[in-house]
XYZ file of C-alpha atoms in Angstrom:
551
model
C 50.080 161.109 69.594
C 53.674 161.076 68.286
C 56.248 159.829 70.779
C 59.794 161.129 70.942
C 62.249 158.282 71.158
C 65.962 157.580 70.942
C 67.795 155.524 68.334
C 69.763 152.525 69.569
C 72.964 153.846 68.004
C 72.820 156.805 70.405
C 72.415 154.777 73.605
C 75.442 155.273 75.866
C 76.528 155.055 79.481
C 77.033 158.756 80.029
C 76.680 160.393 83.431
C 73.770 162.689 82.585
C 71.189 160.225 84.015
C 69.206 160.323 80.793
C 65.792 158.619 80.701
C 66.044 156.447 77.608
C 63.026 155.791 75.416
C 63.367 153.405 72.450
C 60.874 152.072 69.885
C 61.910 148.541 68.982
C 60.812 145.137 67.753
C 61.708 142.127 69.902
C 63.518 139.857 67.422
C 64.672 137.311 70.016
C 63.440 136.451 73.513
C 64.713 133.685 75.757
C 64.918 132.790 79.414
C 68.281 132.255 81.014
C 68.625 130.114 84.127
C 72.327 130.829 84.520
C 71.759 133.079 87.528
C 68.581 131.392 88.708
C 68.203 130.799 92.437
C 65.585 128.874 94.365
C 63.425 131.915 95.025
C 63.334 133.704 91.671
C 62.362 132.938 88.074
C 64.939 132.794 85.260
C 65.927 136.122 83.764
C 64.352 137.242 80.491
C 66.815 138.207 77.764
C 65.823 140.210 74.684
C 67.478 141.338 71.490
C 65.629 144.336 70.114
C 65.828 146.113 66.753
C 64.955 149.676 65.762
C 63.937 151.245 62.453
C 67.543 151.946 61.431
C 68.717 148.376 62.021
C 70.361 149.050 65.378
C 70.368 146.079 67.773
C 70.895 146.012 71.520
C 70.464 143.403 74.249
C 68.007 144.056 77.064
C 67.665 142.089 80.316
C 64.841 141.647 82.811
C 66.467 140.523 86.051
C 64.930 137.715 88.096
C 63.508 140.051 90.740
C 61.589 141.972 88.033
C 60.409 139.079 85.868
C 56.969 138.942 87.478
C 56.401 142.584 86.440
C 57.087 142.082 82.699
C 56.776 138.381 81.732
C 53.190 138.806 80.491
C 53.844 142.127 78.756
C 56.537 141.213 76.217
C 56.381 138.744 73.318
C 58.846 137.958 70.549
C 57.934 139.629 67.253
C 55.979 142.590 68.691
C 56.949 146.272 68.592
C 57.106 148.189 71.874
C 57.954 151.603 73.233
C 60.314 150.931 76.132
C 60.888 153.816 78.527
C 63.184 154.328 81.519
C 65.799 151.567 81.206
C 69.247 151.602 82.788
C 72.450 151.184 80.759
C 75.566 149.097 81.484
C 78.564 147.772 79.578
C 77.944 144.816 77.247
C 80.265 142.330 78.932
C 78.490 138.970 78.574
C 80.313 135.774 77.592
C 78.621 135.788 74.188
C 77.366 139.027 72.703
C 74.252 138.812 70.508
C 74.900 142.415 69.434
C 78.047 144.434 68.806
C 76.705 147.405 70.742
C 79.085 148.663 73.416
C 76.255 148.765 75.955
C 73.246 146.734 77.037
C 70.055 147.832 78.782
C 68.251 146.634 81.930
C 64.603 146.874 82.855
C 63.871 148.585 86.161
C 60.833 148.506 88.383
C 59.917 151.906 86.900
C 60.316 150.794 83.260
C 57.216 151.347 81.106
C 56.266 148.966 78.266
C 53.772 150.098 75.608
C 52.676 147.916 72.679
C 52.644 149.885 69.398
C 51.892 149.153 65.733
C 54.788 149.876 63.389
C 55.589 147.925 60.225
C 58.667 149.994 59.408
C 60.875 147.857 61.667
C 61.985 144.586 59.996
C 60.718 141.275 61.385
C 64.106 139.623 61.878
C 66.836 142.203 61.468
C 69.457 139.835 60.061
C 73.040 141.039 59.869
C 74.827 138.418 57.787
C 78.564 138.035 58.193
C 80.605 136.992 55.113
C 82.074 133.494 55.365
C 85.536 134.826 54.593
C 85.393 137.002 57.715
C 84.526 134.020 59.882
C 87.095 131.688 58.273
C 89.848 134.273 58.744
C 89.329 134.351 62.512
C 92.278 132.871 64.419
C 90.644 132.508 67.828
C 87.213 132.193 69.397
C 85.142 135.337 68.934
C 82.598 136.227 71.612
C 80.221 137.974 69.242
C 77.217 136.095 67.849
C 76.748 136.226 64.080
C 74.076 135.552 61.451
C 74.971 133.181 58.583
C 73.137 132.254 55.389
C 73.973 129.438 52.984
C 72.864 126.356 51.095
C 73.482 122.960 52.697
C 76.088 120.994 50.710
C 76.895 118.310 53.270
C 75.542 116.593 56.380
C 77.033 114.269 58.963
C 75.303 111.648 61.069
C 73.630 112.431 64.379
C 76.305 111.945 67.042
C 75.268 110.801 70.505
C 77.551 110.779 73.554
C 77.549 111.495 77.263
C 79.151 114.436 79.047
C 79.278 114.333 82.828
C 76.666 111.577 82.693
C 74.211 113.606 80.595
C 73.249 112.595 77.035
C 74.362 115.012 74.286
C 73.538 115.100 70.570
C 74.794 117.052 67.577
C 74.943 116.977 63.796
C 77.439 118.759 61.551
C 76.308 120.378 58.308
C 78.245 122.259 55.649
C 76.990 125.572 54.265
C 78.068 127.275 51.048
C 77.687 130.941 50.174
C 77.397 131.030 46.392
C 78.740 134.584 45.970
C 81.951 133.825 47.869
C 82.280 130.209 46.780
C 83.306 129.327 50.361
C 82.073 126.570 52.647
C 81.522 126.823 56.384
C 81.196 124.078 58.980
C 78.068 124.462 61.128
C 77.359 122.329 64.215
C 73.766 122.017 65.399
C 73.278 120.850 68.983
C 70.341 119.186 70.731
C 66.915 120.572 69.684
C 68.453 122.381 66.706
C 69.922 119.099 65.416
C 66.595 117.279 65.787
C 64.740 120.184 64.152
C 67.080 120.081 61.139
C 66.908 116.290 60.714
C 63.113 116.250 61.065
C 62.798 118.960 58.411
C 64.904 116.884 55.993
C 62.739 113.850 56.691
C 59.403 115.679 56.391
C 60.268 118.034 53.513
C 62.379 116.368 50.758
C 63.853 119.084 48.551
C 66.507 119.599 45.890
C 68.242 122.123 48.139
C 68.052 123.416 51.692
C 68.825 127.060 52.390
C 69.575 127.741 56.037
C 69.798 130.827 58.214
C 71.345 130.452 61.651
C 70.818 133.653 63.596
C 72.898 134.463 66.681
C 75.434 131.692 66.039
C 78.709 131.532 67.925
C 82.068 131.166 66.193
C 84.313 128.360 67.345
C 87.937 127.605 66.443
C 88.575 123.869 66.620
C 92.039 122.587 65.678
C 92.697 125.581 63.447
C 89.367 125.430 61.596
C 86.733 128.055 62.386
C 83.048 127.210 62.127
C 79.773 128.198 63.748
C 77.285 126.516 66.050
C 74.083 127.344 67.841
C 74.110 128.524 71.437
C 71.942 127.034 74.162
C 69.424 129.880 74.332
C 70.098 132.619 71.785
C 70.181 131.051 68.333
C 67.340 130.861 65.844
C 67.232 128.385 62.916
C 65.378 128.900 59.616
C 65.265 126.136 56.946
C 63.765 126.962 53.520
C 61.515 129.409 55.371
C 59.190 131.780 53.542
C 61.156 134.873 54.433
C 62.603 137.413 51.950
C 66.241 136.650 52.737
C 65.914 132.924 51.995
C 63.639 133.429 48.995
C 66.120 135.894 47.492
C 69.004 133.463 48.090
C 67.041 130.643 46.408
C 66.435 132.840 43.354
C 70.134 133.653 43.116
C 70.955 129.983 43.592
C 68.710 128.950 40.693
C 70.175 131.578 38.388
C 73.797 130.869 39.293
C 76.122 128.535 37.398
C 76.738 126.593 40.606
C 73.164 125.266 40.852
C 73.969 122.112 38.871
C 77.233 121.608 40.752
C 75.797 121.565 44.267
C 75.707 118.042 45.714
C 74.438 117.006 49.111
C 77.371 114.949 50.433
C 77.803 112.813 53.547
C 80.270 114.402 55.950
C 82.687 112.338 57.977
C 81.883 112.119 61.670
C 85.546 112.171 62.586
C 86.766 115.051 60.444
C 88.126 116.941 63.432
C 89.810 114.047 65.273
C 93.265 112.699 64.564
C 93.833 108.947 64.408
C 95.626 109.083 67.764
C 92.687 110.879 69.385
C 90.144 108.568 67.790
C 91.780 105.275 68.755
C 94.166 105.996 71.636
C 92.318 108.709 73.575
C 88.586 108.810 72.824
C 87.630 105.293 71.754
C 86.186 102.560 74.001
C 87.975 99.288 73.220
C 86.154 95.968 72.849
C 87.501 92.715 71.461
C 85.418 91.156 68.698
C 83.770 88.652 71.017
C 82.409 91.548 73.118
C 80.919 93.546 70.245
C 77.351 92.822 71.264
C 76.050 96.178 72.518
C 74.281 99.017 70.745
C 77.121 101.527 70.719
C 80.320 102.720 69.064
C 83.626 101.014 69.886
C 87.181 100.683 68.670
C 88.677 97.262 68.072
C 91.646 95.633 66.381
C 91.699 92.725 63.982
C 93.115 91.135 60.864
C 91.105 90.807 57.665
C 91.200 87.114 56.727
C 88.772 87.110 53.842
C 86.609 89.188 51.508
C 83.114 87.760 51.607
C 82.604 87.778 47.855
C 79.121 86.276 48.025
C 78.044 89.890 48.592
C 78.482 92.651 46.043
C 81.440 94.948 46.668
C 79.677 98.077 45.380
C 76.164 99.384 44.962
C 74.120 101.978 43.122
C 73.750 104.873 45.537
C 71.485 107.881 45.639
C 73.615 110.945 44.933
C 71.708 112.834 47.591
C 71.327 110.509 50.587
C 73.731 107.625 49.667
C 71.119 104.904 50.186
C 70.760 102.097 47.654
C 68.590 102.650 44.587
C 66.046 100.248 43.101
C 65.926 99.787 39.346
C 62.454 100.873 38.210
C 62.154 100.526 34.458
C 64.811 102.778 32.972
C 65.081 104.885 36.156
C 66.511 104.399 39.638
C 64.218 104.943 42.612
C 65.226 106.137 46.097
C 62.550 105.300 48.645
C 63.960 107.733 51.214
C 63.988 110.734 48.875
C 60.830 109.418 47.141
C 62.462 110.378 43.844
C 63.378 108.728 40.538
C 66.836 109.439 39.125
C 68.298 108.790 35.694
C 71.814 108.344 37.108
C 73.434 106.917 40.217
C 76.693 107.135 42.157
C 78.790 103.989 42.580
C 79.851 103.462 46.199
C 81.784 100.772 48.016
C 80.078 98.246 50.288
C 82.645 95.584 51.132
C 81.998 92.704 53.521
C 85.207 91.861 55.426
C 85.810 88.831 57.634
C 87.814 90.192 60.589
C 89.426 88.042 63.249
C 91.231 88.653 66.537
C 92.394 86.356 69.342
C 88.843 86.080 70.728
C 86.493 85.662 67.765
C 85.705 86.573 64.165
C 82.814 88.447 62.601
C 81.600 90.129 59.434
C 82.358 93.849 59.265
C 80.847 96.129 56.614
C 83.090 98.778 55.076
C 81.513 101.616 53.147
C 82.656 104.156 50.636
C 84.766 106.807 52.346
C 87.116 104.557 54.283
C 87.321 102.014 51.469
C 88.294 104.743 48.996
C 90.844 106.111 51.446
C 92.571 102.731 51.763
C 92.326 101.600 48.131
C 93.276 105.026 46.747
C 90.690 104.713 43.991
C 86.993 105.716 43.903
C 84.463 102.929 43.494
C 83.242 104.178 40.115
C 86.792 104.167 38.678
C 87.499 100.674 39.956
C 84.183 99.393 38.606
C 84.835 100.970 35.187
C 88.322 99.475 35.051
C 87.092 96.061 36.201
C 84.361 95.940 33.534
C 86.825 97.069 30.838
C 89.091 94.145 31.758
C 86.182 91.718 31.425
C 85.973 91.011 35.136
C 83.656 88.314 36.455
C 80.514 89.969 37.830
C 80.285 87.261 40.515
C 83.728 88.109 41.903
C 85.455 91.246 43.123
C 88.415 93.150 41.611
C 91.834 91.961 42.743
C 92.539 95.407 44.209
C 90.087 94.644 47.025
C 92.220 91.671 48.046
C 94.742 94.189 49.376
C 92.660 94.201 52.582
C 93.416 90.516 53.199
C 95.902 89.521 55.896
C 96.317 93.151 56.957
C 95.836 94.298 60.534
C 93.649 97.339 61.196
C 92.353 99.447 64.016
C 88.635 99.857 63.404
C 86.065 102.239 64.776
C 82.771 100.368 64.518
C 79.108 100.907 65.187
C 77.169 97.921 66.521
C 73.403 97.757 66.057
C 71.519 94.936 67.766
C 68.544 93.595 65.820
C 67.228 90.398 67.414
C 69.561 87.933 69.112
C 67.215 85.048 68.229
C 67.144 85.910 64.533
C 69.447 84.747 61.759
C 71.076 88.192 61.641
C 71.013 89.441 65.245
C 73.321 92.406 64.860
C 75.211 94.640 62.412
C 78.834 95.761 62.659
C 79.721 98.629 60.349
C 83.110 100.347 60.079
C 83.185 104.130 60.338
C 86.972 104.577 60.415
C 90.075 102.579 59.584
C 93.632 102.997 60.827
C 96.476 101.086 59.186
C 99.445 103.080 60.487
C 101.882 100.683 62.144
C 103.024 103.057 64.900
C 99.451 103.779 66.054
C 98.566 100.081 65.934
C 101.652 99.296 68.026
C 100.695 101.982 70.575
C 97.151 100.596 70.723
C 98.402 97.043 71.347
C 100.733 98.291 74.047
C 97.997 100.319 75.752
C 95.584 97.377 75.894
C 98.302 94.690 76.286
C 97.234 92.820 73.178
C 99.632 90.013 72.316
C 100.257 88.550 68.886
C 98.631 85.116 68.721
C 97.923 82.555 66.023
C 94.484 83.334 64.658
C 92.050 80.788 63.264
C 89.901 82.177 60.506
C 86.495 80.656 61.250
C 86.750 79.174 64.733
C 84.329 81.723 66.112
C 81.559 81.992 68.664
C 78.219 80.945 67.251
C 76.371 84.255 67.318
C 79.160 86.239 65.680
C 78.466 84.384 62.453
C 75.118 86.084 62.187
C 76.246 89.645 61.597
C 74.065 91.339 59.049
C 75.061 91.922 55.446
C 75.602 95.248 53.785
C 72.373 94.758 51.857
C 70.260 95.034 55.016
C 72.351 97.726 56.698
C 72.120 100.140 53.799
C 68.335 99.692 53.810
C 67.853 98.742 50.178
C 71.252 97.841 48.751
C 69.525 95.097 46.836
C 70.858 95.935 43.372
C 74.502 95.397 42.504
C 76.388 97.723 40.194
C 77.223 95.069 37.652
C 74.402 92.652 37.036
C 71.239 94.457 38.104
C 69.930 91.451 40.021
C 69.196 90.977 43.665
C 72.224 90.232 45.795
C 72.329 86.968 47.758
C 70.428 86.857 51.002
C 72.489 87.565 54.146
C 74.986 84.837 55.081
C 73.826 82.377 52.434
C 76.661 81.262 50.107
C 76.505 82.146 46.426
C 73.905 80.079 44.658
C 71.844 79.546 47.825
C 69.469 82.474 48.099
C 66.472 82.587 50.386
C 64.199 82.002 47.428
C 65.807 78.790 46.118
C 66.906 77.029 49.287
C 64.757 74.395 50.894
C 62.190 76.025 53.169
C 63.369 73.906 56.083
C 66.806 75.585 56.052
C 66.450 78.067 58.895
C 69.964 78.806 60.182
C 73.457 79.199 58.780
C 76.244 78.203 61.156
C 80.009 77.729 61.222
C 80.566 74.420 63.014
C 83.029 71.566 63.265
C 81.487 68.868 61.086
C 83.806 66.160 62.348
C 82.475 66.639 65.899
C 78.884 67.677 65.423
C 77.552 66.109 62.234
C 75.841 63.430 64.288
C 73.699 65.982 66.082
C 71.724 67.254 63.112
C 71.103 66.881 59.420
C 73.353 69.214 57.367
C 73.305 70.498 53.848
C 76.816 71.599 52.858
C 76.592 73.994 49.883
C 79.122 73.421 47.141
C 80.806 76.783 47.615
C 81.154 76.686 51.389
C 84.620 77.534 52.645
C 86.489 74.824 54.526
C 89.879 74.992 56.223
C 91.842 72.390 58.175
C 92.817 73.318 61.737
C 94.165 70.588 64.035
C 92.555 67.969 61.822
C 89.132 69.543 62.241
C 87.148 71.069 59.409
C 85.328 74.302 60.268
C 82.770 75.066 57.564
C 79.661 77.149 57.074
C 76.573 74.950 56.904
C 72.831 75.348 56.609
C 70.893 73.621 59.370
C 67.675 71.801 58.462
C 64.807 71.601 60.918
C 62.378 73.752 62.770
C 63.194 76.616 65.133
C 63.163 74.318 68.165
C 65.762 72.040 66.563
C 67.987 74.991 65.799
C 67.825 76.157 69.426
C 68.762 72.658 70.620
C 71.706 72.592 68.225
C 72.946 75.962 69.460
C 72.778 74.681 73.024
C 74.724 71.516 72.108
C 77.433 73.521 70.355
C 77.789 75.952 73.263
C 78.007 73.127 75.785
C 80.638 71.265 73.788
C 82.687 74.417 73.206
C 82.622 75.239 76.908
């Protein structure tokens, strides 16, 4: 029997009390608890699609949910009869239809078979249309593009509740434009898990029912809490067609998967004066992100200042014959990208510690990419065991630093890692920071630091495989061991590396002072880095002695 039905484009709020009948596929179904009370179930929201591509939002109110919750499933085609019509006035509109429809107690739902209605009903919006928006738009849009950049997973708390997001960058090859896309909560975890489980040369993404957001003059998209749907390299015609066009386009070879900055949308003032949580160096012993202030007193040249990085994920590559292997991407490459990894000794009025500075912020300060500096340094015949003189420009300069602290094991040689995610060297912002936190200028001693702060981890361990330098192709020194004293050639009884006052403590243990240890006179005391011989129990006793004497 052939049913008469109405097209979605003809649905209106006229006064003729028409009984509407539509044949549609449910392309999105979600439950909304926004209006939930203690006595009723969350409302059911639907976006439905007809054979001509018309879309309209339908709602099952809480009082009617029990009548229809077992009768409607996403993906199926139904004949819906006797629905009421109202204006489409929601905060975010998953369709551009002027009206929306509501189920009534008398509404009839009939499952039908009809393959003429598309499965997803995408309506892609050109990037240029989104980027030209000057304010938040309440409509939800569909976007399609290849991923060209990804930020780190950001974790924070809002009103005491944990929140997570990741920022990716999409490119539409026809327009040559890039669009910022923020994935929140489950969508972020879904994206990151897909990248981990399915290594690929490219990732084509569809975000359906995304909201547009204008942040500091830049418009991007993000998922909503309930509406959005994410597809990653899915076997659907729209993505398969895009992948074919991507392979045949001239831009295929030019697409690189870059690491996006986590702070792209924050000014320096916001980052350090408004948003950041301040800790002095001595207090940087928690798994979290902080801002601090300090002066770079030395470049720890026993570690390589650059490394061979994977062009896709930025992790260090291992030389494997004539190729370079990335264990994360499980791929061999014939080329690599040179990136900075500089170990800085930073000191404030409370302590000193090793901070690791990576490529983006190092390039921003030095005004030269790592590969250019390396090429220039080699051309000048630079010593592969030293660093270029340009890197010395960090020394004796005060910085504001946004850092991430990762605790490993406080009883180990390298109990925690401090890595720099942002630098500020603008004098006016530094002065405002010092005024806000009442930080006074004091005479700083380079190595007179608390015991545990000497055991910050090296860049080799933090980058999870930065074991090959750019210049010599050999393993870098083990963490915190001076040049020439690697873990493989030191006496097996050397179990700790400490900065201590030899004049006061040399009677408490047997010391081996490597030839290239740094020493500096302060009040007629010599503070040097030493390797402590003995078993673990002896090392613990020595730590206790040093703490007691310092206190």
